[in-house]
Every structure is written in structure tokens, then in C-alpha cells.
Tab-separated table of C-alpha atoms in Angstrom:
chain	number	residue	atom	x	y	z
A	187	MET	CA	140.642	0.830	1.473
A	188	GLY	CA	143.237	-1.795	0.580
A	189	GLU	CA	146.897	-1.415	1.315
A	190	GLN	CA	148.671	0.941	-1.081
A	191	LYS	CA	151.039	-0.612	-3.577
A	192	SER	CA	154.596	0.591	-3.782
A	193	LYS	CA	155.053	2.950	-6.728
A	194	GLY	CA	157.836	3.006	-9.252
A	195	TYR	CA	159.924	6.131	-9.679
A	196	PHE	CA	157.709	7.602	-12.420
A	197	GLY	CA	154.702	7.292	-10.139
A	198	LEU	CA	156.512	9.247	-7.443
A	199	ILE	CA	157.295	12.353	-9.460
A	200	ASN	CA	155.267	15.414	-8.486
A	201	TYR	CA	155.855	19.143	-8.120
A	202	GLY	CA	156.562	18.946	-4.406
A	203	LEU	CA	159.281	16.294	-4.765
A	204	LEU	CA	160.857	18.121	-7.716
A	205	VAL	CA	161.022	21.333	-5.680
A	206	MET	CA	162.514	19.525	-2.675
A	207	THR	CA	165.140	17.937	-4.913
A	208	PHE	CA	166.057	21.255	-6.536
A	209	THR	CA	166.260	23.141	-3.250
A	210	HIS	CA	168.297	20.299	-1.750
A	211	THR	CA	170.810	20.912	-4.520
A	212	MET	CA	170.979	24.607	-3.617
A	213	ALA	CA	171.322	23.895	0.104
A	214	HIS	CA	174.325	21.609	-0.352
A	215	ALA	CA	176.147	23.511	-3.083
A	216	PHE	CA	178.277	25.262	-0.439
A	217	GLN	CA	179.062	22.260	1.743
A	218	GLN	CA	182.465	21.463	0.220
A	219	MET	CA	183.300	24.771	-1.425
A	220	HIS	CA	185.194	26.355	1.463
A	221	SER	CA	187.267	23.225	2.149
A	222	ALA	CA	188.142	22.963	-1.556
A	223	LEU	CA	189.298	26.602	-1.390
A	224	TYR	CA	191.526	26.109	1.667
A	225	PRO	CA	194.812	26.160	-0.298
A	226	VAL	CA	193.898	29.620	-1.646
A	227	ILE	CA	192.298	30.878	1.579
A	228	LYS	CA	195.303	29.801	3.666
A	229	VAL	CA	197.720	31.806	1.525
A	230	GLU	CA	195.510	34.882	1.016
A	231	PHE	CA	194.657	35.272	4.709
A	232	SER	CA	198.015	33.884	6.017
A	233	LEU	CA	196.320	31.215	8.142
A	234	THR	CA	197.780	28.430	10.290
A	235	ASN	CA	196.393	24.882	10.462
A	236	GLN	CA	194.627	25.730	13.723
A	237	GLN	CA	192.998	28.767	12.140
A	238	LEU	CA	191.823	26.672	9.204
A	239	GLY	CA	190.328	24.295	11.750
A	240	LEU	CA	188.414	27.209	13.269
A	241	ILE	CA	186.910	28.066	9.879
A	242	SER	CA	185.411	24.571	9.854
A	243	SER	CA	184.597	24.416	13.580
A	244	ILE	CA	182.764	27.702	14.177
A	245	PRO	CA	180.109	27.167	11.450
A	246	SER	CA	179.451	23.620	12.703
A	247	LEU	CA	179.104	24.914	16.269
A	248	ALA	CA	176.594	27.534	15.117
A	249	ALA	CA	174.649	24.842	13.264
A	250	ALA	CA	174.695	22.587	16.347
A	251	ILE	CA	173.312	25.317	18.602
A	252	LEU	CA	170.422	25.969	16.211
A	253	SER	CA	169.601	22.349	15.296
A	254	ILE	CA	166.942	21.724	17.963
A	255	PRO	CA	165.318	25.169	17.509
A	256	ALA	CA	165.200	24.506	13.758
A	257	GLY	CA	163.374	21.220	14.294
A	258	LEU	CA	160.925	22.727	16.751
A	259	ALA	CA	160.297	25.650	14.396
A	260	THR	CA	159.535	23.241	11.551
A	261	ASP	CA	156.939	21.401	13.641
A	262	LYS	CA	155.389	24.711	14.779
A	263	PHE	CA	155.477	26.918	11.665
A	264	GLY	CA	155.379	24.315	8.895
A	265	THR	CA	157.793	23.212	6.219
A	266	LYS	CA	157.220	25.850	3.528
A	267	ARG	CA	158.063	28.814	5.734
A	268	MET	CA	161.224	27.207	7.068
A	269	ILE	CA	162.485	26.272	3.597
A	270	LEU	CA	161.969	29.862	2.438
A	271	PHE	CA	163.764	31.087	5.548
A	272	SER	CA	166.718	28.791	4.843
A	273	ASN	CA	166.911	30.131	1.279
A	274	ILE	CA	167.183	33.695	2.549
A	275	ILE	CA	169.959	32.734	4.995
A	276	ALA	CA	171.902	30.995	2.200
A	277	ALA	CA	171.619	33.997	-0.122
A	278	ILE	CA	172.889	36.359	2.595
A	279	GLY	CA	175.781	33.994	3.356
A	280	ALA	CA	176.766	33.779	-0.317
A	281	LEU	CA	176.728	37.556	-0.634
A	282	ILE	CA	178.926	38.015	2.440
A	283	ALA	CA	181.400	35.388	1.134
A	284	GLY	CA	181.471	37.222	-2.163
A	285	PHE	CA	182.692	40.387	-0.463
A	286	ALA	CA	184.771	38.870	2.359
A	287	GLN	CA	187.980	40.803	2.989
A	288	ASP	CA	189.191	39.054	6.143
A	289	PRO	CA	188.900	35.620	7.782
A	290	TRP	CA	186.124	36.706	10.155
A	291	MET	CA	183.849	37.806	7.324
A	292	PHE	CA	184.516	34.489	5.625
A	293	ILE	CA	183.735	32.567	8.825
A	294	LEU	CA	180.462	34.513	9.177
A	295	ALA	CA	179.555	33.666	5.575
A	296	VAL	CA	180.325	29.955	5.954
A	297	SER	CA	178.412	29.911	9.258
A	298	LEU	CA	175.293	31.278	7.553
A	299	LEU	CA	175.663	28.732	4.753
A	300	TYR	CA	175.853	25.941	7.353
A	301	ILE	CA	172.879	27.351	9.263
A	302	ASN	CA	170.974	27.336	5.971
A	303	THR	CA	171.117	23.528	5.901
A	304	THR	CA	170.283	23.364	9.620
A	305	PHE	CA	166.901	24.972	8.965
A	306	TYR	CA	166.445	23.363	5.564
A	307	HIS	CA	166.884	19.689	6.455
A	308	PRO	CA	164.126	19.172	9.056
A	309	ALA	CA	161.661	21.015	6.834
A	310	SER	CA	162.529	19.392	3.499
A	311	TYR	CA	162.808	15.834	4.800
A	312	SER	CA	159.575	16.214	6.767
A	313	TYR	CA	157.805	17.567	3.695
A	314	THR	CA	159.106	14.726	1.496
A	315	VAL	CA	158.114	12.049	4.031
A	316	PHE	CA	154.688	13.648	4.386
A	317	LEU	CA	154.063	13.349	0.639
A	318	PHE	CA	154.449	9.573	0.425
A	319	HIS	CA	153.205	6.345	1.923
A	320	PRO	CA	155.855	4.464	3.984
A	321	LYS	CA	156.294	1.883	1.207
A	322	ASP	CA	157.479	4.590	-1.176
A	323	ARG	CA	159.524	6.714	1.205
A	324	SER	CA	162.923	5.130	0.581
A	325	LYS	CA	162.574	5.692	-3.162
A	326	ALA	CA	161.277	9.251	-2.726
A	327	LEU	CA	164.054	10.046	-0.268
A	328	GLY	CA	166.508	8.574	-2.774
A	329	ILE	CA	165.400	11.128	-5.376
A	330	HIS	CA	165.518	13.882	-2.762
A	331	GLY	CA	168.993	12.764	-1.676
A	332	ALA	CA	170.215	12.832	-5.268
A	333	GLY	CA	169.540	16.560	-5.268
A	334	GLY	CA	171.759	17.025	-2.219
A	335	THR	CA	174.647	15.057	-3.696
A	336	LEU	CA	174.277	16.994	-6.945
A	337	GLY	CA	174.699	20.189	-4.931
A	338	MET	CA	177.795	18.842	-3.160
A	339	ALA	CA	179.185	18.053	-6.603
A	340	LEU	CA	178.264	21.306	-8.312
A	341	GLY	CA	179.872	23.467	-5.625
A	342	PRO	CA	183.460	22.204	-6.117
A	343	ILE	CA	182.883	21.758	-9.864
A	344	SER	CA	181.828	25.423	-10.107
A	345	ILE	CA	185.179	26.321	-8.515
A	346	SER	CA	186.990	24.104	-11.007
A	347	ILE	CA	185.229	25.800	-13.940
A	348	LEU	CA	185.047	29.426	-12.788
A	349	VAL	CA	188.470	29.586	-11.108
A	350	GLY	CA	190.436	26.920	-12.971
A	351	ILE	CA	189.152	27.539	-16.517
A	352	LEU	CA	187.561	30.995	-16.647
A	353	ALA	CA	190.079	32.577	-14.231
A	354	PHE	CA	187.409	34.089	-11.959
A	355	GLY	CA	188.208	34.934	-8.347
A	356	TRP	CA	186.946	32.613	-5.606
A	357	ARG	CA	184.599	35.318	-4.302
A	358	GLN	CA	182.803	35.465	-7.646
A	359	VAL	CA	181.963	31.770	-7.341
A	360	TYR	CA	179.888	32.488	-4.244
A	361	LEU	CA	178.188	35.464	-5.882
A	362	ALA	CA	177.236	33.333	-8.891
A	363	TRP	CA	175.207	31.016	-6.643
A	364	VAL	CA	172.891	33.818	-5.501
A	365	ILE	CA	170.937	33.507	-8.773
A	366	PRO	CA	169.902	29.825	-8.428
A	367	LEU	CA	169.165	30.446	-4.730
A	368	SER	CA	166.701	33.140	-5.768
A	369	ILE	CA	165.066	30.740	-8.237
A	370	GLY	CA	164.774	28.202	-5.428
A	371	ALA	CA	162.849	30.668	-3.271
A	372	ILE	CA	160.423	31.325	-6.123
A	373	VAL	CA	159.589	27.654	-6.779
A	374	VAL	CA	159.173	26.986	-3.042
A	375	TYR	CA	156.599	29.780	-2.867
A	376	PHE	CA	154.234	27.704	-5.024
A	377	ILE	CA	154.333	24.490	-2.984
A	378	LYS	CA	151.452	23.783	-0.647
A	379	TYR	CA	151.813	24.758	3.006
A	380	SER	CA	152.404	21.695	5.143
A	381	LYS	CA	152.748	20.813	8.784
A	382	THR	CA	154.809	17.723	9.582
A	383	GLN	CA	151.827	15.852	11.072
A	384	GLU	CA	150.583	13.074	8.805
A	385	PRO	CA	147.461	10.909	8.920
A	386	ASP	CA	147.660	7.947	11.256
A	387	ILE	CA	149.084	4.849	9.597
A	388	LYS	CA	148.122	1.361	10.678
A	389	VAL	CA	150.841	-0.352	12.666
A	390	ASP	CA	151.330	-4.081	12.538
A	391	THR	CA	152.407	-4.770	16.109
A	392	GLU	CA	151.968	-3.358	19.580
A	393	LYS	CA	155.770	-2.953	19.788
A	394	THR	CA	155.834	-0.793	16.661
A	395	LYS	CA	152.972	1.291	18.008
A	396	LYS	CA	154.762	1.986	21.282
A	397	GLN	CA	157.947	2.943	19.440
A	398	ALA	CA	156.011	5.368	17.256
A	399	GLU	CA	154.562	7.137	20.310
A	400	LYS	CA	157.915	8.361	21.615
A	401	LEU	CA	160.823	10.119	19.977
A	402	PHE	CA	163.716	9.126	22.203
A	403	SER	CA	164.697	5.461	22.319
A	404	THR	CA	167.825	3.356	22.691
A	405	ASN	CA	167.817	2.635	18.973
A	406	LEU	CA	167.629	6.333	18.123
A	407	VAL	CA	170.520	7.154	20.458
A	408	MET	CA	172.697	4.406	18.959
A	409	PHE	CA	171.716	5.509	15.466
A	410	LEU	CA	172.731	9.097	16.275
A	411	LEU	CA	176.084	7.893	17.676
A	412	PHE	CA	176.658	5.967	14.464
A	413	GLY	CA	176.099	9.145	12.477
A	414	ALA	CA	178.334	11.141	14.820
A	415	LEU	CA	181.288	8.765	14.368
A	416	ARG	CA	180.952	8.868	10.600
A	417	THR	CA	180.856	12.647	10.725
A	418	ILE	CA	184.016	12.751	12.850
A	419	ALA	CA	185.831	10.656	10.254
A	420	GLY	CA	184.519	12.749	7.375
A	421	GLY	CA	185.078	16.081	9.111
A	422	MET	CA	188.698	15.361	9.975
A	423	THR	CA	189.370	14.226	6.428
A	424	SER	CA	187.652	17.038	4.525
A	425	THR	CA	189.347	19.809	6.518
A	426	PHE	CA	192.865	18.958	5.325
A	427	LEU	CA	192.331	16.742	2.279
A	428	SER	CA	192.639	19.530	-0.288
A	429	LEU	CA	195.824	20.805	1.391
A	430	TRP	CA	197.324	17.304	1.317
A	431	LEU	CA	196.434	16.765	-2.330
A	432	VAL	CA	197.791	20.157	-3.436
A	433	ASN	CA	200.886	20.404	-1.213
A	434	ASN	CA	201.880	16.739	-0.793
A	435	ARG	CA	200.550	15.034	-3.913
A	436	GLY	CA	201.139	17.967	-6.287
A	437	LEU	CA	197.588	18.228	-7.660
A	438	SER	CA	196.212	21.553	-8.857
A	439	LEU	CA	193.348	23.305	-7.072
A	440	ALA	CA	191.141	22.808	-10.148
A	441	LEU	CA	191.800	19.045	-10.245
A	442	THR	CA	191.323	18.705	-6.499
A	443	SER	CA	187.973	20.512	-6.685
A	444	LEU	CA	187.002	18.326	-9.639
A	445	ILE	CA	187.747	15.145	-7.639
A	446	PHE	CA	185.542	16.386	-4.797
A	447	GLY	CA	182.813	17.263	-7.261
A	448	VAL	CA	182.879	13.981	-9.181
A	449	SER	CA	182.846	12.004	-5.910
A	450	SER	CA	179.647	13.762	-4.927
A	451	LEU	CA	178.291	13.658	-8.486
A	452	MET	CA	178.143	9.864	-8.245
A	453	GLY	CA	175.298	10.401	-5.812
A	454	ILE	CA	172.959	11.394	-8.625
A	455	LEU	CA	172.866	7.710	-9.535
A	456	ALA	CA	173.686	6.232	-6.148
A	457	ALA	CA	170.974	7.950	-4.102
A	458	PRO	CA	167.965	6.796	-6.195
A	459	ILE	CA	169.475	3.314	-6.675
A	460	GLY	CA	170.061	3.118	-2.940
A	461	GLY	CA	166.426	3.987	-2.337
A	462	ILE	CA	165.280	1.050	-4.499
A	463	PHE	CA	167.531	-1.487	-2.789
A	464	ALA	CA	166.811	-0.162	0.713
A	465	ASP	CA	163.117	-0.716	-0.022
A	466	ARG	CA	163.834	-4.215	-1.336
A	467	TYR	CA	166.311	-5.526	1.241
A	468	GLY	CA	165.509	-3.431	4.308
A	469	GLU	CA	167.150	-0.238	5.516
A	470	LYS	CA	169.497	-1.714	8.127
A	471	ARG	CA	170.775	-4.545	5.969
A	472	TRP	CA	171.422	-2.131	3.116
A	473	ILE	CA	173.333	0.334	5.300
A	474	VAL	CA	175.521	-2.465	6.704
A	475	TYR	CA	176.568	-3.414	3.156
A	476	THR	CA	177.044	0.102	1.801
A	477	VAL	CA	178.975	1.474	4.774
A	478	LEU	CA	181.336	-1.512	4.680
A	479	LEU	CA	182.032	-0.996	0.964
A	480	SER	CA	182.480	2.731	1.541
A	481	LEU	CA	184.978	2.001	4.348
A	482	ILE	CA	186.984	-0.340	2.104
A	483	CYS	CA	187.197	2.263	-0.679
A	484	PHE	CA	188.065	5.029	1.782
A	485	SER	CA	190.901	2.949	3.241
A	486	LEU	CA	192.337	1.900	-0.121
A	487	ALA	CA	192.266	5.504	-1.384
A	488	PHE	CA	194.883	6.457	1.198
A	489	LEU	CA	196.763	3.191	1.628
A	490	ILE	CA	197.639	2.661	-2.056
A	491	PRO	CA	200.442	5.104	-3.069
A	492	SER	CA	199.038	6.083	-6.444
A	493	THR	CA	197.214	9.242	-7.483
A	494	TRP	CA	194.969	7.325	-9.861
A	495	ALA	CA	194.181	4.765	-7.149
A	496	PHE	CA	193.271	7.602	-4.815
A	497	ILE	CA	190.945	9.169	-7.390
A	498	ILE	CA	189.205	5.874	-8.204
A	499	PHE	CA	188.720	4.706	-4.628
A	500	TYR	CA	187.819	8.149	-3.265
A	501	ILE	CA	185.104	8.426	-5.883
A	502	GLY	CA	184.053	4.864	-4.995
A	503	ASN	CA	183.813	5.897	-1.353
A	504	GLY	CA	181.475	8.718	-2.342
A	505	PHE	CA	179.342	6.348	-4.433
A	506	PHE	CA	178.858	3.684	-1.748
A	507	ASN	CA	178.406	6.284	0.970
A	508	THR	CA	175.521	7.850	-0.968
A	509	LEU	CA	173.921	4.468	-1.652
A	510	GLY	CA	172.888	4.399	2.007
A	511	MET	CA	171.549	7.959	2.169
A	512	ALA	CA	167.881	7.119	1.542
A	513	ALA	CA	168.004	4.241	4.027
A	514	ASN	CA	169.388	6.542	6.735
A	515	SER	CA	166.613	9.063	6.092
A	516	ALA	CA	163.944	6.346	6.104
A	517	ILE	CA	165.229	4.984	9.426
A	518	THR	CA	164.954	8.474	10.917
A	519	ALA	CA	161.327	8.631	9.778
A	520	LYS	CA	160.678	5.215	11.359
A	521	LEU	CA	162.132	6.320	14.677
A	522	SER	CA	160.234	9.655	14.750
A	523	PRO	CA	156.519	10.157	15.502
A	524	SER	CA	154.864	12.120	12.711
A	525	ASN	CA	153.993	15.069	14.964
A	526	GLN	CA	157.677	15.356	15.979
A	527	ARG	CA	159.266	14.539	12.653
A	528	GLY	CA	160.849	17.957	12.243
A	529	LEU	CA	162.528	17.514	15.622
A	530	GLY	CA	163.456	13.949	14.687
A	531	TYR	CA	165.319	15.079	11.589
A	532	ALA	CA	166.914	17.913	13.558
A	533	LEU	CA	168.277	15.292	15.975
A	534	TYR	CA	169.457	13.206	13.019
A	535	PHE	CA	171.620	16.078	11.754
A	536	LEU	CA	172.583	17.388	15.211
A	537	PRO	CA	175.495	14.964	15.879
A	538	GLY	CA	177.059	15.986	12.579
A	539	SER	CA	177.000	19.617	13.629
A	540	VAL	CA	178.236	18.919	17.159
A	541	VAL	CA	181.197	16.748	16.206
A	542	GLY	CA	181.805	18.927	13.176
A	543	ALA	CA	182.572	21.737	15.612
A	544	PHE	CA	185.543	19.962	17.169
A	545	SER	CA	186.706	17.324	14.654
A	546	PRO	CA	188.557	19.929	12.514
A	547	MET	CA	190.437	21.104	15.613
A	548	ILE	CA	191.344	17.497	16.447
A	549	ALA	CA	192.517	17.095	12.862
A	550	ALA	CA	194.603	20.284	13.137
A	551	TYR	CA	196.266	18.962	16.305
A	552	ILE	CA	197.033	15.638	14.621
A	553	ALA	CA	198.413	17.462	11.564
A	554	ASP	CA	200.720	19.634	13.649
A	555	SER	CA	201.868	16.756	15.877
A	556	PHE	CA	202.097	13.794	13.515
A	557	GLY	CA	201.595	15.104	9.975
A	558	ILE	CA	198.530	15.472	7.769
A	559	PHE	CA	198.570	11.850	6.578
A	560	SER	CA	197.975	10.661	10.167
A	561	ILE	CA	194.556	12.350	10.026
A	562	PHE	CA	193.396	9.963	7.334
A	563	MET	CA	194.615	6.888	9.221
A	564	THR	CA	192.698	8.047	12.299
A	565	SER	CA	189.603	8.600	10.172
A	566	ILE	CA	189.759	5.010	8.910
A	567	VAL	CA	189.679	3.706	12.496
A	568	VAL	CA	186.750	5.945	13.476
A	569	PHE	CA	184.904	4.990	10.291
A	570	ALA	CA	185.298	1.292	11.158
A	571	LEU	CA	184.008	1.868	14.703
A	572	SER	CA	180.857	3.485	13.300
A	573	TRP	CA	180.124	0.398	11.198
A	574	ILE	CA	180.552	-1.912	14.192
A	575	LEU	CA	178.252	0.267	16.311
A	576	PHE	CA	175.504	0.301	13.689
A	577	LYS	CA	175.659	-3.416	12.886
A	578	PHE	CA	175.474	-4.577	16.495
A	579	GLY	CA	173.842	-1.648	18.298
A	580	VAL	CA	170.920	-0.480	16.124
A	581	ASN	CA	167.721	-2.482	15.628
A	582	VAL	CA	165.154	-1.001	13.241
A	583	GLU	CA	163.771	-3.984	11.361
């Protein structure tokens, strides 16, 4: 057989990819909801900055502990079962959040919602990669990534609509998401069962062949460190950003949630577009460009003393950040043997969970010692270090 030609987006669409995109939306709907609710949660539960940090740290720690088991379970039991399992965990977490009467119930709920993505990601990314030839993976992963960014957008936007416009309580927002989670479980039931092992693919060089035979490599370690640094910067920022916008900049909770949502909503366009350009220009080159542009927007959002400037550049940061999502996922697939791809994606998301467990506490310490604005300046420095590490320390071409 001749070499397969790269397909356009219409040629990629199938039931499996549509289901993965929809369930990715459900998995990420809760990612920014609790941080957007911090101004309300802090008052209702009479929390300190350190206690708010714990609400972010404990769920990330739970996700970190379960990351490797989740990857191993995906490789052993197959993708369909693990995606269904993650759906059940998310539904239970949403129900507990909907009836939370104290901080510990809320922490348990958020922990389950984080663990949901821990089990979901290795399975869904492995399934998506399995469906497509390497030439089409960046584009397919771009569509899949668009679902995740849509979820990150819809979560805060649902708060803005249900709380800000319809005057619902914040608990009812979580309960409302149980319905689409149930639909997600139903559509997953009809996908084909799949292991993560794929048919052997011809490799062009002996070097590529040797790299494909092992999971751990210097490039993978440097790539994971790059992701960890970016997560530190993002985790410190997200923990106290809504508090800063509401208490220091005078924005309403509804507007703050809307800004978070629109920033993520840009990913609906950015993720598929990023997949096209990553395929055209190469994953590493594309990430170097997009991360640099994201860093510039992130810095200007906080350095320019204007609310409108913040909104524009923060949304720009979200757009450029998502442009590189498909390339990051494709690089993970390159660095992972097919029979260990579930574990490979678990490792890809592990640094985010590990540093996510302590970055909010670092942010809380900085806030108490130097003020909340100092958190964002520290995040800019860490963000820049991640770009330097990736550009000069990771070789995947």
C-alpha cells in the first residue's frame, strides 16, 4: 500500500472523534468553575488565603497520586471503560458540590472532578491517536482539544448566566452539569472498545525506531519539565485571579467569570487552527511561536493598568496558549510507544497535577507576604523560563 495522504478536516470527522470531543467538553467544564467562585466561596465559608490555596492544592495532589495508575489502567482495560469510569466520577463530584455545606465537602467534590480528568485524559487521547494515521493526528487532536477548551469556557460562562443573570445559587450550577455528563456516558457506550496498541507504523530512521521502543528519554523529561513550569505559572495565577479582579479591580463575579469563559472559548477556533499549522510547520517550531506570543499577552495583561487592556490581552493569552495544544499532544504521541500510550499521556498530565498541588500554596504565601499582584509578576518569570527550556532543551523534530 502507498503512503496515506493527509486528510482535511471533513475527512477526519467520524463518530469516535465527535464523541471524544463532546466528552472532552464535559471533562473540562469544571476546571475553572471553583476558582471563578472563590470570591463567593471565601465569604460563605469564611476562608483565609491559605485555605483557598488548599482547595486548589488537595484536588491536584489527589490527581497526581492517581495519574500513573490511570495511565496503566487505560493500557490494561482499554479506553472505553476508562472514559465511562471518568464520567461516573465527574457526575458524583458534581452532585457532592451541589449539596456541599462545608469546605471539606467542597474539597471532596473538586477532588473528584479533578480525578475525572486524570482518568479521562490518557484514555481519550489514546483513543483519538489510535483512530488516525500520524499525518492526521495534529489536526484530529486539534478538534479534540477544541472540545476541552469549549468545556473550560462553558463552565465559567454557566456561572455568569445562572448566577449573574438568572440568580441561581452556585450549587445549582454544579447540579445542572449532571445532565450533560449523563448524556456523555450514553454516547461513549456506543463507541467501539479499543486498546491503546496500534498497528506498527514504518519508521524512517534507526534513531526514530529506537526512540519509539522506549517511553522514558531525555527529551520526554525535558518536555515534562516544560509543562510543569507552565502549570506552575498558570496555577499560581488562576488561584487568586478572580479575587484580584473582584476586590482590587472592582469587577463583578459575573463579568470575571465571563472573562475566564471567553478566554477559553477562543480555543474553539484556536485548537483546530493550531492543529493545521502544527502539521504544516512542525510541532516544536509551532509551540515555540505560540508560547512566546502567549507569554507576551500574559505579561501585557498585567503590566498595562487598564481593565480593557487586561481583558484583551488575557483573552489573547488564552488564544495563543490553545494554538499549541494539538502540537503538545502530538509530541506526546511521538515520544510514547503505542503499547504504552496511555501511560505516556498520564505522564504528560502528571507534572500539572504535581505542581498544581503546591503552586496555589506558594501563591498564597506570596499573596500574604507581598500582595496578590506579586503572584502575577512571579508567574511571568516562570512562564518565560518554560519557553527557554522548551526551545533549547527539547528535540522532537
